[in-house]
Coordinates of C-alpha atoms and ligand atoms in Angstrom, one line a residue:
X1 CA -18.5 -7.4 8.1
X2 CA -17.4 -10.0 5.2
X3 CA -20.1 -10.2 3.0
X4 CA -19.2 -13.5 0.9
X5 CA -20.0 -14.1 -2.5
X6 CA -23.0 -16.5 -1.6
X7 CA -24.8 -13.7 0.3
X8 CA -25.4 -11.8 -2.9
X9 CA -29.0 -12.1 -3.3
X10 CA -29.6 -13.5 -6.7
X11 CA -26.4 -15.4 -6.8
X12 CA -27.4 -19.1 -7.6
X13 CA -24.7 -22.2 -5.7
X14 CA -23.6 -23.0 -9.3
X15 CA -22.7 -19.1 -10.1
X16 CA -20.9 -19.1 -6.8
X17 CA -19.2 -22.1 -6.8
X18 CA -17.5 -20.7 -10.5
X19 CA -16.5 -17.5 -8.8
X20 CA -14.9 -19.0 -5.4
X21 CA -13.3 -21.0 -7.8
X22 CA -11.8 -18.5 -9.8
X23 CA -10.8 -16.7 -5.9
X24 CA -13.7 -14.3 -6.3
X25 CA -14.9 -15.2 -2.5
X26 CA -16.6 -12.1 -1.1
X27 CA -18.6 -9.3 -2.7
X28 CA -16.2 -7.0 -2.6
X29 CA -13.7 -8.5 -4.7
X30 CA -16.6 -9.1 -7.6
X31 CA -17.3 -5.2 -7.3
X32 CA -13.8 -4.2 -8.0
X33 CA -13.1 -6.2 -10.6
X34 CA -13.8 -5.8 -14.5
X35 CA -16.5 -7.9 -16.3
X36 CA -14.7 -9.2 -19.0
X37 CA -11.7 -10.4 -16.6
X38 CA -14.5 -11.9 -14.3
X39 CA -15.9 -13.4 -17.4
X40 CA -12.6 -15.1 -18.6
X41 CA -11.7 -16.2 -15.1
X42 CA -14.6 -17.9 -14.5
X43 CA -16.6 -18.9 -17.9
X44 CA -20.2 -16.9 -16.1
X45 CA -21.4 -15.0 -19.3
X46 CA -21.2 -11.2 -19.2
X47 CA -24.8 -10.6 -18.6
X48 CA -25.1 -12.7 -15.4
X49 CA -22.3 -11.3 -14.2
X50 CA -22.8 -7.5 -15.1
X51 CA -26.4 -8.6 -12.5
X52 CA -23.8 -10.3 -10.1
X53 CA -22.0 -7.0 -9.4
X54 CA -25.3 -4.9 -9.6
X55 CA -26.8 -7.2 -6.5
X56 CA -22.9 -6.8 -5.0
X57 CA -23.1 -2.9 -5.1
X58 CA -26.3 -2.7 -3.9
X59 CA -25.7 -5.1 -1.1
X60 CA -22.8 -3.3 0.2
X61 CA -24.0 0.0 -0.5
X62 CA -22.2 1.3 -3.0
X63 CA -24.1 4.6 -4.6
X64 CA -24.1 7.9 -4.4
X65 CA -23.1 10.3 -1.2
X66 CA -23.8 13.8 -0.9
X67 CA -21.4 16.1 0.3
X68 CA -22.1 16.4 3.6
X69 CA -21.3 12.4 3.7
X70 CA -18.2 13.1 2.1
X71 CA -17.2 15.5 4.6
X72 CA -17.9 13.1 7.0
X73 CA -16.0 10.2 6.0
X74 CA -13.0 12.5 5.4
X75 CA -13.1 13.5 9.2
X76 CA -12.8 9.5 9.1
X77 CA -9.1 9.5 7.8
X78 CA -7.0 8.1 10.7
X79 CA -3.1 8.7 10.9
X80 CA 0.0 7.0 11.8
X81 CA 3.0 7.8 13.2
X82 CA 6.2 7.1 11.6
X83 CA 8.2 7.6 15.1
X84 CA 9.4 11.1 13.7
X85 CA 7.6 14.3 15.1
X86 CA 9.2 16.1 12.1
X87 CA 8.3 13.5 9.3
X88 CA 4.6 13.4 10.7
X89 CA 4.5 17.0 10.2
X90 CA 5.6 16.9 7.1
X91 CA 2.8 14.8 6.2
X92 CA -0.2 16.6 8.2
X93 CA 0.1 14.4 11.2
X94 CA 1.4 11.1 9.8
X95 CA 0.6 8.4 7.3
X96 CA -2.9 8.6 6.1
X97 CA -5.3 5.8 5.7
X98 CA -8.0 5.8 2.6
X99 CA -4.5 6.7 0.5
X100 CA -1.7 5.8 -0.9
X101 CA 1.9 6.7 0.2
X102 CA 4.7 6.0 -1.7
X103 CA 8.1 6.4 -0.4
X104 CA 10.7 6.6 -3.2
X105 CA 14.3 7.2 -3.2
X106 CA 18.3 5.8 -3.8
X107 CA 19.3 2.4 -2.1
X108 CA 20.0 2.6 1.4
X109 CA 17.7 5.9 1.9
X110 CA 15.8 4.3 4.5
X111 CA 12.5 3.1 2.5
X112 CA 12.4 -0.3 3.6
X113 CA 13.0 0.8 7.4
X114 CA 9.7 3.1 7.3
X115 CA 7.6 0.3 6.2
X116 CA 8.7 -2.1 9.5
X117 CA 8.6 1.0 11.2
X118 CA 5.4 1.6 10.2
X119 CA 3.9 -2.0 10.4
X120 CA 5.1 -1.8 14.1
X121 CA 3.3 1.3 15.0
X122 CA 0.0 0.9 13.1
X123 CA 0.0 -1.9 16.3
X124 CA -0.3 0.9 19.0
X125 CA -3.2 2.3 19.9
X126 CA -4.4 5.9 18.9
X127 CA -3.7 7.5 22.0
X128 CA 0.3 6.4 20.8
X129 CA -0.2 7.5 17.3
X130 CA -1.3 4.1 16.3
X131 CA -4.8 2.5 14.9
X132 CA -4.7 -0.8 17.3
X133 CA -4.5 -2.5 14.0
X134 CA -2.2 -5.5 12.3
X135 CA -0.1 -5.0 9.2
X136 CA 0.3 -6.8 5.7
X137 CA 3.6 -7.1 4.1
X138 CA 3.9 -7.9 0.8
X139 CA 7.8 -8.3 0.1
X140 CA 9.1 -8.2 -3.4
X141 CA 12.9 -8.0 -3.0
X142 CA 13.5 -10.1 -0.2
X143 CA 14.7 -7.5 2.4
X144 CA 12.0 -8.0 5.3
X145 CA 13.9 -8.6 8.6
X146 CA 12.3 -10.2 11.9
X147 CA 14.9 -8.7 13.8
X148 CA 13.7 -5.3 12.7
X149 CA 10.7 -5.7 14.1
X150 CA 11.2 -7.1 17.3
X151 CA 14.4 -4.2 18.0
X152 CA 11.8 -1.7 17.0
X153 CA 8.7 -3.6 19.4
X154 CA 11.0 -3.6 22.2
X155 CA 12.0 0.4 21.5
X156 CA 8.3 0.9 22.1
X157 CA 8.1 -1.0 25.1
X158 CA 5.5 -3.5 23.4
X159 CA 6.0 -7.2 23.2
X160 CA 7.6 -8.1 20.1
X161 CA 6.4 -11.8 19.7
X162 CA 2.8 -10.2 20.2
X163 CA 4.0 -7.5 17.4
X164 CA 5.6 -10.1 15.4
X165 CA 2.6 -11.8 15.3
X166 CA 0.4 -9.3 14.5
X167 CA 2.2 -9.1 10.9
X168 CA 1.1 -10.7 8.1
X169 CA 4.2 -11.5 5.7
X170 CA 4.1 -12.9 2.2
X171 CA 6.8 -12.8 -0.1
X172 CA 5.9 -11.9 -4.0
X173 CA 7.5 -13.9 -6.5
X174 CA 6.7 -12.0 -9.7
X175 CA 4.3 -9.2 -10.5
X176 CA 1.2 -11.5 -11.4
X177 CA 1.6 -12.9 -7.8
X178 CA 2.1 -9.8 -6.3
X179 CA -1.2 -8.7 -8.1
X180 CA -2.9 -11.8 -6.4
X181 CA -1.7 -11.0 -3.6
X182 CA -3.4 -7.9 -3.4
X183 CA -7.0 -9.4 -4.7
X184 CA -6.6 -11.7 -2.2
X185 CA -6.7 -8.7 0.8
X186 CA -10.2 -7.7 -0.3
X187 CA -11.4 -10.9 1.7
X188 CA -8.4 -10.9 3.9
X189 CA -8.2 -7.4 5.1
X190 CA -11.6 -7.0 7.0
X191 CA -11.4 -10.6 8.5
X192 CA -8.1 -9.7 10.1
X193 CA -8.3 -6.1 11.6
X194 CA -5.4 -4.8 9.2
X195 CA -4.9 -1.6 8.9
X196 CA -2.0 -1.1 7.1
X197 CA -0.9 -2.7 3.6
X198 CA 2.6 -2.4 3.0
X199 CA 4.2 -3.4 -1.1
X200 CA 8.4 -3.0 -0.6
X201 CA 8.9 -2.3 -3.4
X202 CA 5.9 -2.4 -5.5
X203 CA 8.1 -1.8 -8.6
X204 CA 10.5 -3.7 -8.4
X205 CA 8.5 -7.1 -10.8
X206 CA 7.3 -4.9 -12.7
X207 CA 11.0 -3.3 -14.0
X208 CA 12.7 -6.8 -14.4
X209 CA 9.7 -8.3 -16.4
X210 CA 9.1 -5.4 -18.6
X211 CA 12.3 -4.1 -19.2
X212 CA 13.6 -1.0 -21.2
X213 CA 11.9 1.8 -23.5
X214 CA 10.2 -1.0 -25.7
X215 CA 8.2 -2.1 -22.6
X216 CA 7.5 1.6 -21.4
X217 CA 4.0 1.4 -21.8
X218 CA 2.9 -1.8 -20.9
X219 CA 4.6 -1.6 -17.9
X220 CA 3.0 1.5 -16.6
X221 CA -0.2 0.1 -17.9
X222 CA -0.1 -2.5 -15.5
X223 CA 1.5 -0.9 -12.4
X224 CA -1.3 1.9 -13.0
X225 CA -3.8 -1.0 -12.4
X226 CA -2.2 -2.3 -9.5
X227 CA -1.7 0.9 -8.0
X228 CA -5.7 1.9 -8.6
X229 CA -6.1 -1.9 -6.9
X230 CA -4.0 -0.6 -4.0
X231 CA -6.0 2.7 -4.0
X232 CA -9.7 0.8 -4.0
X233 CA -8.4 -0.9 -1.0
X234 CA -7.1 1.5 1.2
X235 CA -10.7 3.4 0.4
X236 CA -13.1 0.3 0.6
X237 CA -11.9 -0.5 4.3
X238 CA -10.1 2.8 5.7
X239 CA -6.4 1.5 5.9
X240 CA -3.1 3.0 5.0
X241 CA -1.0 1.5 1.9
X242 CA 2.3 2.3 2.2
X243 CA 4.4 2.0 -1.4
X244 CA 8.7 1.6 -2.1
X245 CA 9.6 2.7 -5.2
X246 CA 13.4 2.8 -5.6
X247 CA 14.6 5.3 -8.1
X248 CA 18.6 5.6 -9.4
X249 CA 20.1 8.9 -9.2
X250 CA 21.5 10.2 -12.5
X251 CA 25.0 11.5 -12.2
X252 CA 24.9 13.5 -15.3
X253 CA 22.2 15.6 -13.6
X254 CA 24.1 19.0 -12.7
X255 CA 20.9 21.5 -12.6
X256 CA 17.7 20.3 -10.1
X257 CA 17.6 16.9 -8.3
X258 CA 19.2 14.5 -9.9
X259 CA 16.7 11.5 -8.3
X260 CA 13.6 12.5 -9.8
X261 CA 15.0 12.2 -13.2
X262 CA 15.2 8.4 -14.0
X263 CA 12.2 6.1 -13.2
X264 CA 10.4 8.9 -10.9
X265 CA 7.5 8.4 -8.4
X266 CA 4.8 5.8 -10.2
X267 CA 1.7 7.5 -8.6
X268 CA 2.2 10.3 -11.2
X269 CA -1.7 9.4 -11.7
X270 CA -3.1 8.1 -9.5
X271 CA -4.1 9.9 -6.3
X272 CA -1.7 10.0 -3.5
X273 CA 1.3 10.9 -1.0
X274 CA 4.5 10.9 -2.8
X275 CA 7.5 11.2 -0.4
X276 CA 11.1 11.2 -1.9
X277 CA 14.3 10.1 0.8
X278 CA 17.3 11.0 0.2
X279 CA 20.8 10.1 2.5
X280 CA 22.3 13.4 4.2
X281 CA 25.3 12.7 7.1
X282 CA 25.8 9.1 9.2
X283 CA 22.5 7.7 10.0
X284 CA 20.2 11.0 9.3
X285 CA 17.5 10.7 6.0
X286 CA 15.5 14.0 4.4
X287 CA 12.2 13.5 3.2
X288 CA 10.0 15.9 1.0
X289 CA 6.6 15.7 -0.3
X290 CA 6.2 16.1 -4.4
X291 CA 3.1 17.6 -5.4
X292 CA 0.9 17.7 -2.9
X293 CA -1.4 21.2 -2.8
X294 CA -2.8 20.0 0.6
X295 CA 0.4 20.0 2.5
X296 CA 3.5 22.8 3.1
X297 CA 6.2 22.5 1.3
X298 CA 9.8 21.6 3.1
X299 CA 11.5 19.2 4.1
X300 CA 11.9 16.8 7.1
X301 CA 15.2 15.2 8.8
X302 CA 15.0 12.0 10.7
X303 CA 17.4 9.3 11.3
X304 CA 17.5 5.9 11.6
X305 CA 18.6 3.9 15.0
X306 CA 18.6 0.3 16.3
X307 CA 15.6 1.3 17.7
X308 CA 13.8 2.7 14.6
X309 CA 13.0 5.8 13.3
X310 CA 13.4 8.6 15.2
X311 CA 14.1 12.6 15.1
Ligands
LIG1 P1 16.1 1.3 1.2 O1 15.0 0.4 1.5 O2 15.7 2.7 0.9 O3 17.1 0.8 0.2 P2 16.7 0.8 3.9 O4 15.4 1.2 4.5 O5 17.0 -0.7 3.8 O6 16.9 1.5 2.5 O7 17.8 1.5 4.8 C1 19.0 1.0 5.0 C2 19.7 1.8 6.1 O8 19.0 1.6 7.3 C3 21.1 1.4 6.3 O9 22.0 2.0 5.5 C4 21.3 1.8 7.8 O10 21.7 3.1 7.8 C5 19.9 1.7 8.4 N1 19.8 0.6 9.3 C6 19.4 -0.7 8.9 N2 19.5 -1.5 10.0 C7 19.8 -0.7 11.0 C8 20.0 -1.0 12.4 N3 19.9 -2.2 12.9 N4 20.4 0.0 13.2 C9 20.6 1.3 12.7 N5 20.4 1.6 11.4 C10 20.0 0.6 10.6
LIG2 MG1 14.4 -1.4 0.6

């Protein structure tokens, strides 16, 4: 299902050699990216590469659908449950693959516990509310815990060494890496049977590198690309990307929510799920969906056990 860089027709051992070089290793990851970055990465002029990604698209056919296709591929959207019957209503049925969802909300309002939650269950199969799928999880803050995962494997019932091994963990060091990362899963993803992309937090680089109002728009500039990165993947190979995006509640907020004021969710444009958390009493969590015309609005309790999320 990989189709490498070398099985571009047109694409001459010297041409490929340059792009492998630069980590451009299958044709997917030369469709997605721009010319002039291909072109400074890898010293191929424009005009050879502009063919490059021609042959690329056509190869994996990348053209126009009509409606009727679109409709179909739609029907294609597969779910997953996050362990609460009342969250997975809340989102039509559970987490959606083709998409993004981000999760955003205080410290401690249970965002990083969704995404081992969820990197467990994308491992059942459907019949379970899974995909029979493996998980990538791209760690930017240092809070991914084995133990999670094998309390919440052996809630299930499942194995957890097989589950444990069925994750793929990297940490991220800064936002460049974490960007690489995510090139890097456009080869990775379809040679591994993942199914679910998890970045926790995928804000967090981005805030301590470009820091304050003087940095405003450069930083969204470049979460905006990662986040469109995020989005081509989840579309390209039918998986779920899960998002963290840890927003500070504003004391001085009397009239509204006070979390949505600072920071915000970052998929403001892009397409997407956008789920805030909030704490309520002990170990219970309330989720509600922001802007999203396809799905009712209210809200959804669930709490969070040893075992994982439940309602
Ligand atoms: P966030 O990522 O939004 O900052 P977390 O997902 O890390 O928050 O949630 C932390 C909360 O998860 C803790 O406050 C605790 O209530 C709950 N939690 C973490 N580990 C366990 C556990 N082993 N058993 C029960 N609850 C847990
Ligand atoms: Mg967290």
């Amino acid at each position: 299902r990989v189709l490498s860089i070398r099985d571009i027709p047109g694409v001459n051992p010297a041409i490929a050699d340059k792009l492998e070089a630069a980590g451009y290793s299958s044709a997917w990851t030369v469709v997605v990216a721009r010319v002039d970055e291909l072109a400074e990465k890898t010293g191929i002029p424009p005009t050879a590469l502009q063919k490059v990604i021609e042959n690329a698209r056509r190869a994996l056919g990348i053209t126009f659908k009509t409606a009727r296709e679109v409709k179909l591929e739609r029907l294609n959207i597969k779910k997953i449950t996050t362990g609460s019957k009342s969250l997975d209503d809340l989102l039509g049925g559970g987490i959606e693959t083709k998409t993004i969802t981000e999760f955003y909300g205080e410290y401690g309002s249970g965002k990083t516990q969704i995404c081992h939650q969820l990197s467990v269950n994308v491992q059942l199969p459907p019949e379970r509310g899974g995909l029979s799928g493996k998980a990538v999880y791209v760690d930017t803050e240092g809070t991914f815990r084995w133990e999670r995962i094998e309390a919440m494997a052996r809630g299930l019932g499942l194995e957890p060494d097989q589950v444990m091994d069925n994750i793929f963990y990297m940490r991220a060091y800064n936002s460049d890496h974490q960007v690489s990362i995510i090139d890097d899963l456009f080869t990775f993803v379809p040679k591994n049977d993942v199914r679910l992309v998890v970045v926790d937090s995928v804000t967090s680089h981005f805030r301590a590198e470009f820091p304050g109002r003087e940095h405003l728009a450069e930083r969204q500039q470049k979460l905006n690309a990662h986040l469109h990165q995020l989005m081509r993947l989840a579309e390209a190979f039918n998986i779920a990307v899960v998002v963290t995006n840890q927003v500070m509640a504003r004391p001085d907020v009397f009239y509204g929510d006070p979390t949505t004021a600072v920071g915000g969710h970052v998929l403001a444009h892009t397409p997407g799920v956008r789920v805030q958390l909030r704490r309520s009493k002990g170990n219970k969590r309330i989720a509600r969906v922001v802007d999203a015309p396809h799905l009712p609005e209210g809200e959804a309790v669930f709490v969070i056990t040893e075992e994982g999320i439940r309602d």
